[in-house]
Backbone as a chain_set.jsonl record, in Angstrom:
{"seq": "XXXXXXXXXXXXXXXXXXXXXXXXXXXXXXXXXXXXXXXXXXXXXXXXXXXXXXXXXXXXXXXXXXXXXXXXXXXXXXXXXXXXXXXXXXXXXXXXXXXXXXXXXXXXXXXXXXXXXXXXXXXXXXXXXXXXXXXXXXXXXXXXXXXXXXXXXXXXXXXXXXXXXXXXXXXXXXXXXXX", "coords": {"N": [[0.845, -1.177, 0.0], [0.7, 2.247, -0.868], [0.847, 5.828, 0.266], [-0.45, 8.228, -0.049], [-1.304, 11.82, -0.656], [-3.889, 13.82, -1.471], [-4.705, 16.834, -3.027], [-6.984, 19.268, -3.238], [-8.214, 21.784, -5.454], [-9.012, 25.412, -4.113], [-11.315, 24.941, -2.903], [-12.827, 25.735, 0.111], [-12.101, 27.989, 0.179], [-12.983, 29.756, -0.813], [-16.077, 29.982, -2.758], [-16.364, 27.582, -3.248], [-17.764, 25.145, -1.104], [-17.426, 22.48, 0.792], [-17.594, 19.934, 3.51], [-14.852, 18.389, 5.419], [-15.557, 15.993, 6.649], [-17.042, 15.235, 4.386], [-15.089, 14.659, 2.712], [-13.469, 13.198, 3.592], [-15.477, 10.678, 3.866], [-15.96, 10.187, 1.333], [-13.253, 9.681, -0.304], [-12.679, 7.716, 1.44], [-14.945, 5.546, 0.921], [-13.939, 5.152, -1.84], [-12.662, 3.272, -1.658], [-10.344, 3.472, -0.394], [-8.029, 3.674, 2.167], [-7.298, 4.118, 5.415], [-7.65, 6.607, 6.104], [-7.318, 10.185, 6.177], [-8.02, 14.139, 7.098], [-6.024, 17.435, 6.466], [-6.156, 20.14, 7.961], [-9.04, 22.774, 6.756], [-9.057, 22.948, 4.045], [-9.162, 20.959, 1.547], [-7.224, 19.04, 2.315], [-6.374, 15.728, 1.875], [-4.979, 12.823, 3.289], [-4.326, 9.527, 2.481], [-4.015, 5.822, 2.001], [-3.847, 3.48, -0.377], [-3.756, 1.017, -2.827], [-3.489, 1.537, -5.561], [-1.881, 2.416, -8.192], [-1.698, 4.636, -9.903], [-1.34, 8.197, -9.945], [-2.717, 9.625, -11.357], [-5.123, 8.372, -11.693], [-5.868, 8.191, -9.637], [-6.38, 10.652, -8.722], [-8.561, 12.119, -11.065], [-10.723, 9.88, -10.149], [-11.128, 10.798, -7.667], [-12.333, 13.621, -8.146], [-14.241, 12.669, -10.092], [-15.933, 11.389, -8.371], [-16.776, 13.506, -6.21], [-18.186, 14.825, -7.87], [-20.147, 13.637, -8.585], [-21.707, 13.132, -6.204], [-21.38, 15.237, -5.085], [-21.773, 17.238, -6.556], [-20.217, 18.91, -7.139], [-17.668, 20.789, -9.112], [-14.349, 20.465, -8.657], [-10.756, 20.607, -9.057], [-8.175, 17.76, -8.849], [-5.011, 17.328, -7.578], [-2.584, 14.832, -7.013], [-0.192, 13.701, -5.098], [2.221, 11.613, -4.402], [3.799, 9.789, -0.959], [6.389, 9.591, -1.326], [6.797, 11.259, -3.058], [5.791, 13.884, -2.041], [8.002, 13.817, 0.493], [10.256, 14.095, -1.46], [9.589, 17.122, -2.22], [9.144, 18.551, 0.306], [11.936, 18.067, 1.181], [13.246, 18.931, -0.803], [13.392, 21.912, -0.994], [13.926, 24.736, -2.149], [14.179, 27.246, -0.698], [13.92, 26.822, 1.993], [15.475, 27.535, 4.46], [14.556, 30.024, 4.644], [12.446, 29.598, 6.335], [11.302, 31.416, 8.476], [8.816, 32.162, 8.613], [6.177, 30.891, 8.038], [3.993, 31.861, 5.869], [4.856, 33.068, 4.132], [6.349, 31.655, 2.24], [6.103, 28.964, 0.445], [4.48, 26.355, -2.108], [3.495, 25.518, -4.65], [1.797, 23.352, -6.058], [1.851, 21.762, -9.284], [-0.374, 20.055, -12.038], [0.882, 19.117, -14.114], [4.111, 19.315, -15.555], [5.166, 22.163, -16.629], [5.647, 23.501, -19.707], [9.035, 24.451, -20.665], [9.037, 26.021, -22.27], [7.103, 28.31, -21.522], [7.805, 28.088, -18.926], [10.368, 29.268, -18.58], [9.533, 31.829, -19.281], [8.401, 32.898, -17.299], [7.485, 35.278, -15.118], [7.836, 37.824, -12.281], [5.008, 39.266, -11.209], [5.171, 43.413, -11.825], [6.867, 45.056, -9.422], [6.785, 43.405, -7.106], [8.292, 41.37, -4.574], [9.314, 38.273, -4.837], [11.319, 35.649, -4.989], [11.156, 32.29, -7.179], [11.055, 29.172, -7.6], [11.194, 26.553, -10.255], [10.422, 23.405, -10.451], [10.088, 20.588, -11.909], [6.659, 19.313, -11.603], [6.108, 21.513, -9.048], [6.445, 24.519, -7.979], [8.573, 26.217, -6.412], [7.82, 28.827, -4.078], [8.904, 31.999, -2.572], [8.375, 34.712, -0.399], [8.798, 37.613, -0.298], [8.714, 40.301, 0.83], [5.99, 40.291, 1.978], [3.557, 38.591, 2.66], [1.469, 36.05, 0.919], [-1.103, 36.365, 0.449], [-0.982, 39.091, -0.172], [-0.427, 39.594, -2.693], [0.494, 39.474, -6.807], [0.906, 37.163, -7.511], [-0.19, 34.407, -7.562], [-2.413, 31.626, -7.452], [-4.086, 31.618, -9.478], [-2.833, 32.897, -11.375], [0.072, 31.314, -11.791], [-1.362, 29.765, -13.293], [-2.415, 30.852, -15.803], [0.14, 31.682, -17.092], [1.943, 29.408, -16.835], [-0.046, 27.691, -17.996], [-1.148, 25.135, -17.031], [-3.047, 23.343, -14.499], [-2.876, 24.526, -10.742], [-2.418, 24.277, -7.909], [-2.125, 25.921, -4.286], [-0.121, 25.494, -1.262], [1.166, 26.366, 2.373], [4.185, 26.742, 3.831], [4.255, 25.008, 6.127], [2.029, 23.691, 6.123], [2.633, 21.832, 3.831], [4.774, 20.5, 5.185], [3.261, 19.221, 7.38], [1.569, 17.728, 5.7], [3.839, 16.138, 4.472], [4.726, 14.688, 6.62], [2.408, 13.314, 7.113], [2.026, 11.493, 5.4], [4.506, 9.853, 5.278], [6.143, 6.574, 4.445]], "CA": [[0.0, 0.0, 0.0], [1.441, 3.519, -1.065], [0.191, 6.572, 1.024], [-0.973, 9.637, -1.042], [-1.884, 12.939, -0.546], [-5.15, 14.701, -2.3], [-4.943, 18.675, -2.801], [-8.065, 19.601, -3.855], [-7.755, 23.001, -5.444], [-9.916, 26.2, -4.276], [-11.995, 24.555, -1.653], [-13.229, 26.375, 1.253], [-11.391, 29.123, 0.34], [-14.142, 31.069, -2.353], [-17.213, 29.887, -3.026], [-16.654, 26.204, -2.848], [-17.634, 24.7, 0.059], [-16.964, 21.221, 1.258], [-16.896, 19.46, 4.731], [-13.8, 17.353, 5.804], [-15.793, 14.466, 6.733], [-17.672, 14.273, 3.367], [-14.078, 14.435, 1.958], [-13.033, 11.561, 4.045], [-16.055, 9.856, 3.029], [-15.697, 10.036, -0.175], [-12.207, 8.883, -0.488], [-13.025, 6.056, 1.922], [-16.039, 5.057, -0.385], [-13.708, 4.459, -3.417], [-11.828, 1.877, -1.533], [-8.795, 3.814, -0.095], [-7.769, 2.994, 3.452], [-6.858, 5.427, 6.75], [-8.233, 8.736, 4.957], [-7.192, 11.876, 7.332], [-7.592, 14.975, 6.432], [-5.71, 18.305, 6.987], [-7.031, 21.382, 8.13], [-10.422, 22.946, 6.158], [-8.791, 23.537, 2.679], [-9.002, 20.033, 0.869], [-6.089, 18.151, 1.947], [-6.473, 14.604, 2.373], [-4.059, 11.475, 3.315], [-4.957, 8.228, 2.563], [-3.426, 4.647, 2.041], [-3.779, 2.966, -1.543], [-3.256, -0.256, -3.601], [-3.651, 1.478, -6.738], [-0.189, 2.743, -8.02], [-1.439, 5.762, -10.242], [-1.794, 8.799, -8.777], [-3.867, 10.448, -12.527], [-6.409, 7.21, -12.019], [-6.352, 8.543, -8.231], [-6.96, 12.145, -8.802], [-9.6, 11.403, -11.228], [-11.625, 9.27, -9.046], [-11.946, 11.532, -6.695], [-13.141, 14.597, -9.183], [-15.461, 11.761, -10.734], [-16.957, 11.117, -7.02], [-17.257, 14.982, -5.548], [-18.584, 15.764, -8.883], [-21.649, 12.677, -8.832], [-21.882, 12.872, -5.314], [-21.962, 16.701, -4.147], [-21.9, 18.182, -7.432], [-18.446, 19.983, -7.505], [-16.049, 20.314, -9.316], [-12.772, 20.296, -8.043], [-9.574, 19.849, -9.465], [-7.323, 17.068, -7.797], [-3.781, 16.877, -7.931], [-2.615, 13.676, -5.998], [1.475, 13.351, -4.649], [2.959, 10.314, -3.479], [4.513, 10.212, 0.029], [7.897, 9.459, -1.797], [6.77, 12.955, -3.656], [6.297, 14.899, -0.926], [8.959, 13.773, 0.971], [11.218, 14.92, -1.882], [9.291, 18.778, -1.946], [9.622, 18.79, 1.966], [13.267, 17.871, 1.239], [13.86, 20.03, -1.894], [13.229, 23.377, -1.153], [15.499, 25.792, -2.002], [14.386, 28.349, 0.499], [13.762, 25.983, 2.923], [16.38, 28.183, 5.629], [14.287, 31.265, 4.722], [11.794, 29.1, 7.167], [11.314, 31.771, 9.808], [7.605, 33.025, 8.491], [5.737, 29.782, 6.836], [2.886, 32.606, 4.846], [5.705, 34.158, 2.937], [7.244, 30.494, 1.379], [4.566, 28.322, -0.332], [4.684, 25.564, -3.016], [2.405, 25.507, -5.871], [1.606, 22.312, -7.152], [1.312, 21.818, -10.901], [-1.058, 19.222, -12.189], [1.638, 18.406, -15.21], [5.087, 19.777, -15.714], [4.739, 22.739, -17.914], [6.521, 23.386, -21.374], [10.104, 24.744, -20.69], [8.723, 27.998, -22.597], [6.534, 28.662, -20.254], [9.192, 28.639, -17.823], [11.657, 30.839, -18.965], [8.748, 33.157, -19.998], [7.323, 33.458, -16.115], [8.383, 36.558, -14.214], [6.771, 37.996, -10.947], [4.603, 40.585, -11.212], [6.295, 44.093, -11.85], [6.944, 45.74, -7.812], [6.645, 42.57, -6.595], [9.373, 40.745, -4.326], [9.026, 37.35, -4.872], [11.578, 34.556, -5.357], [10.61, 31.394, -7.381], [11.97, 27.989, -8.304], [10.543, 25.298, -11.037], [11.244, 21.997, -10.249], [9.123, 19.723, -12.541], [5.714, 19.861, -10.875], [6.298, 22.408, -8.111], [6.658, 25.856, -7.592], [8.416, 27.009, -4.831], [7.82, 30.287, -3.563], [9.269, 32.739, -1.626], [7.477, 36.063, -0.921], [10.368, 38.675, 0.608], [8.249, 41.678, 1.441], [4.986, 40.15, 2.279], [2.59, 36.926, 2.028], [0.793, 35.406, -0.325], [-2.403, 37.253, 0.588], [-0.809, 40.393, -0.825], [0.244, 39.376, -4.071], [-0.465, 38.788, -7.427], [2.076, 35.984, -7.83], [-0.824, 33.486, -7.246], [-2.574, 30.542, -8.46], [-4.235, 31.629, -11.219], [-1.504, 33.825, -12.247], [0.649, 30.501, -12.374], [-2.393, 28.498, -14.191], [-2.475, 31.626, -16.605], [1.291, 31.503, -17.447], [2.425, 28.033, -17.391], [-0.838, 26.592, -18.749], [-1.771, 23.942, -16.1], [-3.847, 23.675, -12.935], [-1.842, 25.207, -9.873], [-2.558, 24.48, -6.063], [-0.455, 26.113, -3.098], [-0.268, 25.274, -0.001], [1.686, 26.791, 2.68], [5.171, 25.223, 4.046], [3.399, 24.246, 7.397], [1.151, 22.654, 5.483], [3.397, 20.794, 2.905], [5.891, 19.462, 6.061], [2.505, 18.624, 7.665], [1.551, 16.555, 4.416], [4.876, 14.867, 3.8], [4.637, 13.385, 8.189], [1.429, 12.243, 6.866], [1.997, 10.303, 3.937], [5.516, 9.059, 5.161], [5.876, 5.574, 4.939]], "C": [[0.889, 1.238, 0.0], [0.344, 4.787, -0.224], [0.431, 7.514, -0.181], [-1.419, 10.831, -0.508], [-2.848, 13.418, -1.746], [-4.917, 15.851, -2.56], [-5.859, 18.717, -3.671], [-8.276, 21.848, -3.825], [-9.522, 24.176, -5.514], [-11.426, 25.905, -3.311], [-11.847, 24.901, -0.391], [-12.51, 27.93, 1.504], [-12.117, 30.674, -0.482], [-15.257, 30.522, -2.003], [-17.913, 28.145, -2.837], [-16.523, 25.653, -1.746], [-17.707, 23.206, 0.386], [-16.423, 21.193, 2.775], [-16.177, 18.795, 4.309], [-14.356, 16.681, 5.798], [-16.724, 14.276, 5.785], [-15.928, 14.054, 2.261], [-13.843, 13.574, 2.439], [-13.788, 10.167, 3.618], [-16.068, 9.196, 1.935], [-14.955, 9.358, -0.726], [-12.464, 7.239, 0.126], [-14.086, 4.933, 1.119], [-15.329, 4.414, -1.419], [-12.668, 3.338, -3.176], [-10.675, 2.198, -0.999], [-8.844, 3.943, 1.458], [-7.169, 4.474, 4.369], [-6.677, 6.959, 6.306], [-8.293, 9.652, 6.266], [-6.97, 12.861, 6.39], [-6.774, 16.049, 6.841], [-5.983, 19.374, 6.776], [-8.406, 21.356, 6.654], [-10.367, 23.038, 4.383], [-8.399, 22.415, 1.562], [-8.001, 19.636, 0.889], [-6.603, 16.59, 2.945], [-5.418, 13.15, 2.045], [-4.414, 10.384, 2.952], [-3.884, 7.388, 1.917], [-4.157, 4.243, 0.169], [-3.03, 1.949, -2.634], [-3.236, 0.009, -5.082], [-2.504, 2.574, -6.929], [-0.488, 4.431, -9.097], [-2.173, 6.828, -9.973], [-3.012, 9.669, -10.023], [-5.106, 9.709, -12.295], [-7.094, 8.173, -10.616], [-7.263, 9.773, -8.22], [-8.602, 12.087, -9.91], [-11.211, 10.489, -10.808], [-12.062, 9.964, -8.536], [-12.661, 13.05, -7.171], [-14.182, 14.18, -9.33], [-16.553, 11.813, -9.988], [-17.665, 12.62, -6.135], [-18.128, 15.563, -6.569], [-20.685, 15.037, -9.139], [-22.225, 12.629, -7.582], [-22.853, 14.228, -4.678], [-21.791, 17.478, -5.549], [-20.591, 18.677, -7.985], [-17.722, 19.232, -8.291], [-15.079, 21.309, -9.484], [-11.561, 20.685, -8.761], [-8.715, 19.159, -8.496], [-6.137, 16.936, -8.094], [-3.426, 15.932, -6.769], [-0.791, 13.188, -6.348], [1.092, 11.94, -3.71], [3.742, 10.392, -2.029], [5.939, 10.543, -0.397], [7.293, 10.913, -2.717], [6.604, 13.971, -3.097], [7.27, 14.946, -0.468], [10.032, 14.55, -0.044], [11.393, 16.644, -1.698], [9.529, 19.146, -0.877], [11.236, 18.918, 1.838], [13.834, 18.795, 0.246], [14.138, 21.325, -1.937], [14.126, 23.954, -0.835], [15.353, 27.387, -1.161], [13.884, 27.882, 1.91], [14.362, 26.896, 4.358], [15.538, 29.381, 5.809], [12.335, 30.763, 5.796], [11.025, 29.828, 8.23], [9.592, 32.255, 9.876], [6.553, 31.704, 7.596], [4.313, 30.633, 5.893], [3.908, 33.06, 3.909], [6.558, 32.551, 1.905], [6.013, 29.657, 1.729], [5.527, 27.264, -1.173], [3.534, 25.797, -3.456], [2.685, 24.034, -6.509], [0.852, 22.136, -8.222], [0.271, 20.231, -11.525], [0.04, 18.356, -13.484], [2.618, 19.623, -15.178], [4.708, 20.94, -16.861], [5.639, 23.01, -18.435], [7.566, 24.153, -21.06], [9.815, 26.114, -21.277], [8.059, 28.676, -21.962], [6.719, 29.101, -19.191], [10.016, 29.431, -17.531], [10.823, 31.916, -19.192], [8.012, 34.057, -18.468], [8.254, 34.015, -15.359], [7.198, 36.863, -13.012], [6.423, 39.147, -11.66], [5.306, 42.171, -11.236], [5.859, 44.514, -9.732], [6.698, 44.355, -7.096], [8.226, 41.705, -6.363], [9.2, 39.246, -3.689], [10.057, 36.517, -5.349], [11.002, 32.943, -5.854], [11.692, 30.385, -8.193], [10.82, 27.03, -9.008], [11.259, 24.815, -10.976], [9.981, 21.28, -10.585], [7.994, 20.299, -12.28], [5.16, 20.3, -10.054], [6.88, 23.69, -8.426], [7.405, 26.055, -6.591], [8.687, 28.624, -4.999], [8.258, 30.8, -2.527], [8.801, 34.124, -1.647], [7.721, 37.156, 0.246], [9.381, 39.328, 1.308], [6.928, 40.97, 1.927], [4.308, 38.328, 2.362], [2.241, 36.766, 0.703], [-0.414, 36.043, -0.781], [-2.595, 38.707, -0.167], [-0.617, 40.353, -2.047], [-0.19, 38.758, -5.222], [-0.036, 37.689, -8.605], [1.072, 34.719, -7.059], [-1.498, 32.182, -7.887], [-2.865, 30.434, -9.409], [-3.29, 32.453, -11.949], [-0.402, 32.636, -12.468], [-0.188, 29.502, -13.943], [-2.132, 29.314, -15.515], [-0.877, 31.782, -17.737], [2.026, 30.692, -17.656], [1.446, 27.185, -18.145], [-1.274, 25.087, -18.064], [-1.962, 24.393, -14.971], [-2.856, 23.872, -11.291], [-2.949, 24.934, -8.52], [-1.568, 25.02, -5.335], [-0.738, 25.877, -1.926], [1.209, 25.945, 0.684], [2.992, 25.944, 2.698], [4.797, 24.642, 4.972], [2.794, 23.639, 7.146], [1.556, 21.332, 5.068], [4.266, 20.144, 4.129], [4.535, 18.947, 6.53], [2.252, 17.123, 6.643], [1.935, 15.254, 4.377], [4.758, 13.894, 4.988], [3.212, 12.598, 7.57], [1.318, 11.032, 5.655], [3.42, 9.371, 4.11], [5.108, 7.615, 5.333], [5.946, 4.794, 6.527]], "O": [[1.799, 1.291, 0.828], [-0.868, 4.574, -0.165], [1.324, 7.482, -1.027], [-2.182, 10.582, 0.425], [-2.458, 13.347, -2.911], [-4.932, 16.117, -1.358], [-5.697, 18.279, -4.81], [-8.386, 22.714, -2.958], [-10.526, 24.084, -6.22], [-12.368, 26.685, -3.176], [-10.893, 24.496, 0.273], [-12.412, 28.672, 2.481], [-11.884, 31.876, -0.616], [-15.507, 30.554, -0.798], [-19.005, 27.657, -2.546], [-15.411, 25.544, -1.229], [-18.68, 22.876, -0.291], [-15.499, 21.828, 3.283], [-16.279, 18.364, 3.16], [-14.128, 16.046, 4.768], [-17.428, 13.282, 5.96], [-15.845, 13.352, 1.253], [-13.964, 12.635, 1.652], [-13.309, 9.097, 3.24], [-16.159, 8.001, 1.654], [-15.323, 8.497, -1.525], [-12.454, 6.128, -0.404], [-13.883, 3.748, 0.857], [-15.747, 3.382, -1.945], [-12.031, 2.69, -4.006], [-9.813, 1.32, -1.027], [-9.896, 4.387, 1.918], [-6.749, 5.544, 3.929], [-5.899, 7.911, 6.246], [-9.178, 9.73, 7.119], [-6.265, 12.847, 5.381], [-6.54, 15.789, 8.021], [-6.114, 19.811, 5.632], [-8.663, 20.436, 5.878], [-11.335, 23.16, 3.633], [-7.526, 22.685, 0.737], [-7.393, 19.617, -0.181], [-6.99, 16.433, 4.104], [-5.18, 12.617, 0.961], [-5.518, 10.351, 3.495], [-2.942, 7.936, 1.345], [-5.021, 5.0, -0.272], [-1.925, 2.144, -3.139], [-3.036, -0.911, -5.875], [-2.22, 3.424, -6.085], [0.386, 5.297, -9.058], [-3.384, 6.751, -9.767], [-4.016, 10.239, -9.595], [-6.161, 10.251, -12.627], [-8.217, 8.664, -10.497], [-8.434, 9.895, -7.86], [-9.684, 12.016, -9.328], [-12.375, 10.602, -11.191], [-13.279, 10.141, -8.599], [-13.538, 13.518, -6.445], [-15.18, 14.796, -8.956], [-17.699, 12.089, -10.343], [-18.771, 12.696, -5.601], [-18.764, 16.594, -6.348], [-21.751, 15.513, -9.528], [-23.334, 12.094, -7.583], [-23.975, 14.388, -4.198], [-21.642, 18.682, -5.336], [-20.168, 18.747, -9.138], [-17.313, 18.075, -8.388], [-14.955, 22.383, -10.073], [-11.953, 21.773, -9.184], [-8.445, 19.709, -7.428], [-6.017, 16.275, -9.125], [-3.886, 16.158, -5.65], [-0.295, 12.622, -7.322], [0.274, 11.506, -2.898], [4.497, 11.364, -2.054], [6.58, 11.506, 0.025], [8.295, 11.629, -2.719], [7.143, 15.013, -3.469], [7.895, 15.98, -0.705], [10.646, 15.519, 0.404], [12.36, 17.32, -1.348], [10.197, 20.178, -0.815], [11.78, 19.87, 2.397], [14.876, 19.4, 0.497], [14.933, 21.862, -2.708], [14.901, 23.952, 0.122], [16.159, 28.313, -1.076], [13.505, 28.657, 2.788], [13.608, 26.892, 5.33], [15.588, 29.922, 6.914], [11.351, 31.501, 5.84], [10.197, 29.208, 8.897], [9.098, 32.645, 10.934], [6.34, 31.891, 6.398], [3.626, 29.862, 5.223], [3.532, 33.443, 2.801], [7.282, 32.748, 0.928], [5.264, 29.604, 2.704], [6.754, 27.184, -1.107], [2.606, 26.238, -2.777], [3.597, 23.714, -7.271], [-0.37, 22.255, -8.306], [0.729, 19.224, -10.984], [-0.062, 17.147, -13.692], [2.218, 20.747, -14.873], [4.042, 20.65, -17.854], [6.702, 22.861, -17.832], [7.017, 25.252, -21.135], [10.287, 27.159, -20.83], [8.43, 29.834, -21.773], [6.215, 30.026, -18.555], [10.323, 30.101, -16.545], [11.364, 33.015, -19.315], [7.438, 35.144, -18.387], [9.36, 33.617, -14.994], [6.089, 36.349, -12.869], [7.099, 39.838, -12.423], [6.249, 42.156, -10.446], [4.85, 44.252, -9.078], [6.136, 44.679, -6.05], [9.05, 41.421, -7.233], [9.013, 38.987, -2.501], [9.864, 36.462, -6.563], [10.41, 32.317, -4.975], [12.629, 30.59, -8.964], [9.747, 26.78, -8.459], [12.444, 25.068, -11.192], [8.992, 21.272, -9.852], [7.865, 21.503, -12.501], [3.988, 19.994, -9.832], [7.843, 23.77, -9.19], [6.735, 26.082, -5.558], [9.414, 29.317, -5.711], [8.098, 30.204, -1.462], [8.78, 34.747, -2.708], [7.096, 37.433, 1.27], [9.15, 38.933, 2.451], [6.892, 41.587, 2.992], [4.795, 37.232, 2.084], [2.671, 37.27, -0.334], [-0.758, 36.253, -1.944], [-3.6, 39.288, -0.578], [-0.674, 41.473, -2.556], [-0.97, 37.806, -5.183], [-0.338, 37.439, -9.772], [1.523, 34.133, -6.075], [-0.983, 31.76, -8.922], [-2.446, 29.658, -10.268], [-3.182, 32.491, -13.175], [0.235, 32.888, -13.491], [0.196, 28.942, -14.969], [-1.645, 28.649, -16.43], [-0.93, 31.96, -18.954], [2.875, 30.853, -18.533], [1.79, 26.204, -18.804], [-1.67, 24.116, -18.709], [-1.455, 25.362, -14.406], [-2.112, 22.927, -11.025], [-4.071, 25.415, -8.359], [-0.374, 24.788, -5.526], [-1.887, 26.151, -1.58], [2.209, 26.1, -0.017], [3.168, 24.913, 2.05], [4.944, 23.427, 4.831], [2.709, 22.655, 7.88], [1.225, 20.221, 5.482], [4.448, 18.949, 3.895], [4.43, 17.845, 5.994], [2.611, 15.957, 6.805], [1.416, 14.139, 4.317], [4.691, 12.677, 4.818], [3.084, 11.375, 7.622], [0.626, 10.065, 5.335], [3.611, 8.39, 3.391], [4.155, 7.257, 6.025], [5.539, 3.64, 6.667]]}, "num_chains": 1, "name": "protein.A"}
């Protein structure tokens, strides 16, 4: 059994609303084992015999969407894929504020032109790293809250679906999905 993480993007944070325990439900419903979630903003752990994480994510779109209507988008990491982002981050030391350093997770790697083509906002002091399907962020002068170095401003510029979660979050995550 491989442990997984859910991020379900844009939930409870706008307009879409979703309890935790119909998200736990839900997941538990499609057959996936010791489903916890974390905090109110669609993140959920769970256990799994099925090895891909597109079938995974999927599923659970399929089920929030026939169930409660919504829809979602799911992007779905592996513990061994968190663990690396927990472990990767290149501002990892700049640790002292976890609202100002984020990750953005990408639903698919986007096109190398894409990449080179994405700048921060002008007046905006924002460090950023691409690493496959992550973002990391760093956000000097302020949070995240202030800025308009955000998700749809990644979705808009690289061309695929963007979640972020904080770093308190993401180390939360990775303890939960370790093996």
């Amino acid at each position: 059994m491989t442990r997984y993480v859910a991020l379900l993007r844009g939930v409870n944070v706008g307009t879409t609303r979703l309890a935790m325990a119909d998200l736990r439900r839900i997941v538990a419903d499609l057959g996936h084992e010791d489903v916890r979630t974390y905090l109110q903003s669609g993140n959920v752990a769970f256990g799994s015999t099925v090895r891909d994480a597109e079938k995974l994510a999927a599923g659970i779109e399929r089920a929030l969407a026939d169930e409660l209507a919504l829809t979602v988008p799911v992007l779905v990491r592996s513990g061994r894929e968190l663990a690396a982002v927990a472990s990767g981050n290149p501002y990892a030391d700049r640790d002292d504020d976890p609202t100002r350093l984020l990750v953005a997770f990408l639903a698919t790697p986007p096109k190398k032109s894409m990449v080179d083509a994405l700048a921060v906002p002008g007046g905006e002091n924002v460090s950023f790293t691409v690493t496959g399907r992550e973002v990391f962020l760093h956000f000097v002068d302020g949070g995240y809250g202030r800025s308009k170095f955000t998700n749809a401003y990644l979705e808009k510029k690289l061309g695929v679906v963007s979640t972020s979660r904080n770093w308190k979050s993401v180390r939360a995550l990775a303890e939960m999905t370790a093996a």
